[in-house]
Amino acid sequence: MSTVAELPKWDVSCYFPGIGSEEFDQELKAIHADVLALRDTYDTIGVGAGSSIDFSSGLVGNVEKVISADNALSDRMKLARAYIHSFVTTDASDDVAQAKQSQMQGSMIIAGKLTTRFYAWVGRLPLDSLLAESSVARDHKFALRKAKTMSEKMMSPEEEALATDLSESGGSAWARLYGNFSSQISVPFDGKTLPISAVRNLAYDADAAVRKAAFEAELAAWKENEVVIAAAMNAIKYETELVSRKRGWASVLDGALFSTNIDAATLDAMMSASHAAFPAFRRYLGAKSRLLGNSGALPWHDLFAPVGDGGAWSYSRAQSFVE
């Protein structure tokens, strides 16, 4: 089995020297300045809610200018967010990374308000005429048509702005709490204290007794911390349900399907295909249970038990197989 020393190291220094470096601090400041500059552009052009807009040559230029500026800012923010994410998801106790995430959140709130203004603006545009005249618009046809639909599902501009502001202390805050709290749960196991992620990984151990003990220890740890976790999940889901209803979606599922670019018929087809395949999966799980010496159904703690004579794979062997 691979040891930690054999595994490749996570290295993002090719982007910035460090999460607390002056270079990354300057990048976050530059992003915030770009967000404010984009807001100024929106104000100048009149991006937002209002009455319908007649087609003109000037409108084409404004649409292309907004799309170009949005894309540039989006690319810059994606890199910074991913960079921060690489730190907070691997060490939730990294105070510097957490501080940078909070700093980035301020820019994201403003950008989120600009997004709702963009949706409202696209809803006012003569989209078919724009698509006929602008190659830039045609390159973004799918996104523009989706934005037009979103404009029909928006609350009032004031409500949308308030929802974005409240998300910082609402769903977004609860999501960060859930991630930070759950990642730092420690579990007593075999005379040691292990992170819950390490205990979860013991589901792949070759020893059945270890798998079973780890499973029971993990469940006990989740049970012990259920109050905080349930509060976070309930708050996140309630905000989602409330905002979906206010925006006129028939259900939270309808909004989720739209955001993931599929429809109910596609989801039903996927679910039907899954159900049709269940008998084959059940036969496999039954065979695995018998192979592991169980008399009945496969216990949950044996779900990921290694079987066969291949043994554990080194990282390099797995890499070569995937390639």
Short mmCIF file of C-alpha atoms in Angstrom, two decimals:
data_model
loop_
_atom_site.label_atom_id
_atom_site.label_comp_id
_atom_site.label_asym_id
_atom_site.label_seq_id
_atom_site.Cartn_x
_atom_site.Cartn_y
_atom_site.Cartn_z
CA MET A 1 0.00 0.00 0.00
CA SER A 2 1.22 3.52 -0.72
CA THR A 3 2.60 5.49 2.18
CA VAL A 4 2.21 9.23 2.57
CA ALA A 5 5.83 9.70 1.47
CA GLU A 6 5.10 8.03 -1.88
CA LEU A 7 2.12 10.20 -2.71
CA PRO A 8 2.40 13.42 -4.73
CA LYS A 9 2.17 16.66 -2.79
CA TRP A 10 -0.46 19.31 -3.31
CA ASP A 11 1.44 22.28 -4.71
CA VAL A 12 -0.22 25.53 -5.78
CA SER A 13 2.88 27.71 -5.46
CA CYS A 14 2.92 28.06 -9.26
CA TYR A 15 0.06 30.54 -8.85
CA PHE A 16 1.07 32.49 -5.72
CA PRO A 17 3.97 32.05 -3.26
CA GLY A 18 1.61 31.45 -0.36
CA ILE A 19 -1.85 32.13 1.01
CA GLY A 20 -0.45 34.85 3.25
CA SER A 21 1.92 36.30 0.65
CA GLU A 22 1.98 39.92 -0.43
CA GLU A 23 1.37 38.77 -4.01
CA PHE A 24 -1.91 37.09 -3.15
CA ASP A 25 -3.00 39.98 -0.97
CA GLN A 26 -2.44 42.31 -3.93
CA GLU A 27 -4.46 39.94 -6.15
CA LEU A 28 -7.43 40.08 -3.79
CA LYS A 29 -7.24 43.88 -3.73
CA ALA A 30 -7.06 43.96 -7.52
CA ILE A 31 -10.10 41.69 -7.79
CA HIS A 32 -12.06 43.95 -5.49
CA ALA A 33 -11.07 46.94 -7.60
CA ASP A 34 -12.20 45.07 -10.74
CA VAL A 35 -15.56 44.31 -9.14
CA LEU A 36 -16.07 47.98 -8.31
CA ALA A 37 -15.01 48.95 -11.84
CA LEU A 38 -17.53 46.51 -13.29
CA ARG A 39 -20.20 48.02 -11.07
CA ASP A 40 -19.32 51.44 -12.46
CA THR A 41 -19.65 50.03 -15.98
CA TYR A 42 -23.07 48.64 -15.12
CA ASP A 43 -24.13 52.01 -13.73
CA THR A 44 -22.91 53.83 -16.85
CA ILE A 45 -24.58 51.47 -19.31
CA GLY A 46 -27.71 51.03 -17.24
CA VAL A 47 -27.46 47.33 -16.57
CA GLY A 48 -30.37 46.30 -14.38
CA ALA A 49 -34.13 46.12 -14.23
CA GLY A 50 -36.42 48.42 -16.19
CA SER A 51 -38.51 48.62 -19.32
CA SER A 52 -37.69 46.82 -22.56
CA ILE A 53 -34.81 48.16 -24.67
CA ASP A 54 -35.01 48.84 -28.40
CA PHE A 55 -32.31 47.43 -30.66
CA SER A 56 -29.53 49.78 -31.79
CA SER A 57 -25.92 49.58 -32.92
CA GLY A 58 -24.86 51.12 -29.62
CA LEU A 59 -26.64 48.36 -27.74
CA VAL A 60 -24.53 45.73 -29.51
CA GLY A 61 -21.36 47.46 -28.33
CA ASN A 62 -22.64 47.73 -24.77
CA VAL A 63 -23.62 44.05 -24.65
CA GLU A 64 -20.23 42.96 -25.97
CA LYS A 65 -18.47 45.27 -23.49
CA VAL A 66 -20.39 43.83 -20.55
CA ILE A 67 -19.83 40.22 -21.66
CA SER A 68 -16.09 40.82 -22.08
CA ALA A 69 -15.75 42.51 -18.69
CA ASP A 70 -17.84 39.82 -16.97
CA ASN A 71 -15.74 37.03 -18.46
CA ALA A 72 -12.45 38.65 -17.47
CA LEU A 73 -13.59 39.17 -13.87
CA SER A 74 -15.07 35.68 -13.66
CA ASP A 75 -11.80 34.06 -14.77
CA ARG A 76 -9.81 36.09 -12.26
CA MET A 77 -12.17 35.31 -9.40
CA LYS A 78 -12.28 31.60 -10.23
CA LEU A 79 -8.53 31.25 -9.83
CA ALA A 80 -8.46 33.15 -6.52
CA ARG A 81 -11.42 31.19 -5.15
CA ALA A 82 -9.90 27.85 -6.17
CA TYR A 83 -6.58 28.88 -4.62
CA ILE A 84 -8.25 29.70 -1.30
CA HIS A 85 -10.35 26.53 -1.56
CA SER A 86 -7.21 24.42 -1.81
CA PHE A 87 -6.19 25.63 1.65
CA VAL A 88 -9.45 25.75 3.61
CA THR A 89 -10.60 22.32 2.41
CA THR A 90 -7.35 20.62 3.42
CA ASP A 91 -6.90 22.46 6.73
CA ALA A 92 -9.97 24.17 8.12
CA SER A 93 -7.91 25.45 11.06
CA ASP A 94 -5.74 27.60 8.77
CA ASP A 95 -6.63 31.04 10.16
CA VAL A 96 -4.85 32.91 7.37
CA ALA A 97 -6.76 31.01 4.67
CA GLN A 98 -10.04 31.54 6.51
CA ALA A 99 -9.33 35.28 6.70
CA LYS A 100 -8.61 35.40 2.96
CA GLN A 101 -11.85 33.55 2.29
CA SER A 102 -13.75 36.17 4.28
CA GLN A 103 -11.96 38.94 2.41
CA MET A 104 -12.87 37.33 -0.90
CA GLN A 105 -16.48 36.98 0.23
CA GLY A 106 -16.86 40.75 0.30
CA SER A 107 -16.03 40.95 -3.40
CA MET A 108 -18.29 37.99 -4.15
CA ILE A 109 -21.29 39.66 -2.52
CA ILE A 110 -20.93 42.70 -4.77
CA ALA A 111 -20.39 40.43 -7.78
CA GLY A 112 -23.50 38.45 -6.84
CA LYS A 113 -25.58 41.63 -6.90
CA LEU A 114 -24.14 42.45 -10.32
CA THR A 115 -25.18 39.01 -11.55
CA THR A 116 -28.81 39.63 -10.61
CA ARG A 117 -28.62 43.02 -12.35
CA PHE A 118 -27.24 41.28 -15.45
CA TYR A 119 -30.13 38.80 -15.46
CA ALA A 120 -32.66 41.61 -15.19
CA TRP A 121 -30.94 43.52 -18.00
CA VAL A 122 -30.84 40.54 -20.36
CA GLY A 123 -34.55 40.13 -19.74
CA ARG A 124 -35.07 43.61 -21.21
CA LEU A 125 -32.90 43.06 -24.31
CA PRO A 126 -34.15 42.22 -27.83
CA LEU A 127 -32.18 39.00 -27.66
CA ASP A 128 -33.02 37.59 -31.10
CA SER A 129 -31.86 40.80 -32.81
CA LEU A 130 -28.66 40.83 -30.76
CA LEU A 131 -27.90 37.22 -31.64
CA ALA A 132 -28.36 38.01 -35.31
CA GLU A 133 -25.99 40.99 -35.21
CA SER A 134 -23.29 40.05 -32.69
CA SER A 135 -20.88 37.12 -32.94
CA VAL A 136 -19.96 37.69 -29.29
CA ALA A 137 -23.60 37.32 -28.30
CA ARG A 138 -23.89 34.17 -30.43
CA ASP A 139 -20.83 32.71 -28.70
CA HIS A 140 -22.73 33.19 -25.43
CA LYS A 141 -26.18 32.26 -26.71
CA PHE A 142 -26.81 29.51 -24.18
CA ALA A 143 -25.82 31.70 -21.22
CA LEU A 144 -27.85 34.65 -22.50
CA ARG A 145 -30.99 32.57 -23.03
CA LYS A 146 -30.56 31.09 -19.58
CA ALA A 147 -30.14 34.58 -18.12
CA LYS A 148 -33.35 35.66 -19.85
CA THR A 149 -35.22 32.80 -18.18
CA MET A 150 -33.64 33.73 -14.84
CA SER A 151 -34.90 37.29 -15.30
CA GLU A 152 -38.43 35.90 -15.28
CA LYS A 153 -37.76 34.11 -11.96
CA MET A 154 -36.32 37.02 -10.05
CA MET A 155 -37.71 38.83 -7.06
CA SER A 156 -37.77 42.60 -7.04
CA PRO A 157 -34.32 44.28 -7.33
CA GLU A 158 -34.53 45.29 -3.67
CA GLU A 159 -35.38 41.75 -2.57
CA GLU A 160 -32.62 40.27 -4.71
CA ALA A 161 -30.05 42.67 -3.23
CA LEU A 162 -31.27 41.90 0.29
CA ALA A 163 -31.12 38.14 -0.35
CA THR A 164 -27.51 38.46 -1.51
CA ASP A 165 -26.56 40.49 1.57
CA LEU A 166 -28.33 38.11 3.95
CA SER A 167 -26.71 35.06 2.40
CA GLU A 168 -23.42 36.12 4.01
CA SER A 169 -24.94 35.60 7.46
CA GLY A 170 -27.39 32.96 6.26
CA GLY A 171 -26.87 30.02 3.95
CA SER A 172 -23.27 30.84 3.03
CA ALA A 173 -22.29 31.27 6.67
CA TRP A 174 -24.00 28.03 7.66
CA ALA A 175 -22.29 26.21 4.80
CA ARG A 176 -18.88 27.44 5.96
CA LEU A 177 -19.70 26.43 9.52
CA TYR A 178 -20.72 22.96 8.38
CA GLY A 179 -17.55 22.51 6.35
CA ASN A 180 -15.21 23.84 9.02
CA PHE A 181 -16.90 22.08 11.92
CA SER A 182 -17.39 18.68 10.30
CA SER A 183 -13.84 18.57 8.93
CA GLN A 184 -12.36 19.05 12.41
CA ILE A 185 -14.30 16.29 14.19
CA SER A 186 -11.92 13.92 15.96
CA VAL A 187 -12.76 10.27 16.60
CA PRO A 188 -11.29 8.01 19.33
CA PHE A 189 -10.21 4.83 17.60
CA ASP A 190 -7.93 1.96 18.62
CA GLY A 191 -6.26 3.97 21.38
CA LYS A 192 -5.67 6.98 19.12
CA THR A 193 -7.55 10.09 18.09
CA LEU A 194 -8.05 10.32 14.34
CA PRO A 195 -9.69 12.88 12.05
CA ILE A 196 -13.11 11.69 10.93
CA SER A 197 -11.85 11.57 7.33
CA ALA A 198 -9.16 9.07 8.36
CA VAL A 199 -11.73 6.90 10.11
CA ARG A 200 -13.94 7.05 6.99
CA ASN A 201 -11.02 5.78 4.90
CA LEU A 202 -10.80 2.67 7.07
CA ALA A 203 -13.89 1.45 5.21
CA TYR A 204 -11.35 0.21 2.64
CA ASP A 205 -9.22 -1.70 5.18
CA ALA A 206 -8.59 -5.37 4.46
CA ASP A 207 -9.44 -6.35 8.07
CA ALA A 208 -13.19 -6.86 8.59
CA ALA A 209 -12.90 -6.10 12.32
CA VAL A 210 -11.21 -2.77 11.57
CA ARG A 211 -13.90 -1.85 9.04
CA LYS A 212 -16.70 -2.64 11.47
CA ALA A 213 -15.10 -0.81 14.39
CA ALA A 214 -14.36 2.24 12.22
CA PHE A 215 -17.94 2.31 10.94
CA GLU A 216 -19.35 2.24 14.47
CA ALA A 217 -16.88 4.89 15.65
CA GLU A 218 -17.78 7.16 12.75
CA LEU A 219 -21.52 6.87 13.41
CA ALA A 220 -20.96 7.65 17.08
CA ALA A 221 -18.96 10.74 16.17
CA TRP A 222 -21.67 12.04 13.84
CA LYS A 223 -24.28 11.36 16.52
CA GLU A 224 -22.27 13.26 19.12
CA ASN A 225 -22.07 16.31 16.84
CA GLU A 226 -25.55 16.10 15.34
CA VAL A 227 -26.95 19.31 16.87
CA VAL A 228 -24.53 21.66 15.11
CA ILE A 229 -24.64 19.69 11.84
CA ALA A 230 -28.45 19.49 11.78
CA ALA A 231 -28.74 23.22 12.52
CA ALA A 232 -26.41 24.05 9.62
CA MET A 233 -28.13 21.75 7.14
CA ASN A 234 -31.63 22.89 8.14
CA ALA A 235 -30.67 26.57 7.79
CA ILE A 236 -29.10 26.00 4.35
CA LYS A 237 -32.09 24.06 3.07
CA TYR A 238 -34.64 26.48 4.50
CA GLU A 239 -32.99 29.44 2.78
CA THR A 240 -32.93 27.51 -0.50
CA GLU A 241 -36.61 26.58 -0.18
CA LEU A 242 -37.66 30.11 0.79
CA VAL A 243 -35.79 31.86 -2.03
CA SER A 244 -36.95 29.27 -4.60
CA ARG A 245 -40.55 29.85 -3.59
CA LYS A 246 -40.16 33.64 -3.68
CA ARG A 247 -38.71 33.39 -7.19
CA GLY A 248 -41.70 31.45 -8.40
CA TRP A 249 -40.22 27.98 -8.88
CA ALA A 250 -42.83 25.26 -8.44
CA SER A 251 -40.35 23.41 -6.23
CA VAL A 252 -36.74 23.49 -5.12
CA LEU A 253 -36.17 20.61 -7.55
CA ASP A 254 -37.34 22.70 -10.50
CA GLY A 255 -34.83 25.41 -9.63
CA ALA A 256 -32.07 22.84 -9.17
CA LEU A 257 -32.83 21.21 -12.54
CA PHE A 258 -32.66 24.59 -14.26
CA SER A 259 -29.34 25.48 -12.62
CA THR A 260 -27.82 22.15 -13.71
CA ASN A 261 -29.16 22.51 -17.26
CA ILE A 262 -31.42 19.46 -17.38
CA ASP A 263 -35.19 19.04 -17.32
CA ALA A 264 -37.55 16.75 -15.41
CA ALA A 265 -37.80 14.32 -18.32
CA THR A 266 -34.02 13.89 -18.39
CA LEU A 267 -33.92 13.32 -14.64
CA ASP A 268 -36.74 10.78 -14.88
CA ALA A 269 -34.87 8.93 -17.64
CA MET A 270 -31.71 8.82 -15.52
CA MET A 271 -33.63 7.59 -12.47
CA SER A 272 -35.44 4.95 -14.55
CA ALA A 273 -32.13 3.69 -15.94
CA SER A 274 -30.72 3.48 -12.40
CA HIS A 275 -33.74 1.55 -11.13
CA ALA A 276 -33.51 -0.83 -14.07
CA ALA A 277 -29.89 -1.56 -13.15
CA PHE A 278 -30.58 -2.20 -9.45
CA PRO A 279 -31.13 -5.98 -9.79
CA ALA A 280 -27.64 -6.38 -11.27
CA PHE A 281 -26.12 -4.31 -8.47
CA ARG A 282 -28.01 -6.32 -5.87
CA ARG A 283 -26.72 -9.59 -7.33
CA TYR A 284 -23.18 -8.20 -7.20
CA LEU A 285 -23.55 -7.03 -3.60
CA GLY A 286 -25.03 -10.38 -2.62
CA ALA A 287 -22.10 -12.21 -4.21
CA LYS A 288 -19.65 -9.91 -2.45
CA SER A 289 -21.40 -10.55 0.88
CA ARG A 290 -21.08 -14.33 0.42
CA LEU A 291 -17.44 -13.95 -0.64
CA LEU A 292 -16.70 -12.07 2.58
CA GLY A 293 -18.31 -14.85 4.63
CA ASN A 294 -21.56 -13.09 5.57
CA SER A 295 -24.70 -15.18 5.87
CA GLY A 296 -27.13 -12.44 4.89
CA ALA A 297 -27.13 -9.07 3.14
CA LEU A 298 -23.88 -7.16 2.78
CA PRO A 299 -23.28 -5.05 5.93
CA TRP A 300 -22.71 -1.37 5.26
CA HIS A 301 -19.22 -1.52 6.75
CA ASP A 302 -18.29 -4.13 4.13
CA LEU A 303 -19.56 -2.09 1.18
CA PHE A 304 -16.06 -0.92 0.22
CA ALA A 305 -14.15 -3.94 1.46
CA PRO A 306 -11.34 -4.93 -0.90
CA VAL A 307 -11.86 -8.26 -2.68
CA GLY A 308 -9.92 -10.30 -5.21
CA ASP A 309 -6.23 -11.06 -5.37
CA GLY A 310 -5.01 -7.74 -6.77
CA GLY A 311 -4.03 -6.36 -3.38
CA ALA A 312 -3.65 -2.67 -2.63
CA TRP A 313 -2.39 -0.50 -5.47
CA SER A 314 0.42 2.00 -5.22
CA TYR A 315 -0.30 5.52 -6.45
CA SER A 316 1.98 5.03 -9.47
CA ARG A 317 0.24 1.77 -10.44
CA ALA A 318 -3.19 3.43 -10.20
CA GLN A 319 -1.92 6.40 -12.22
CA SER A 320 -0.63 4.15 -14.98
CA PHE A 321 -3.91 2.21 -15.06
CA VAL A 322 -6.00 5.40 -15.38
CA GLU A 323 -3.72 6.80 -18.08
#
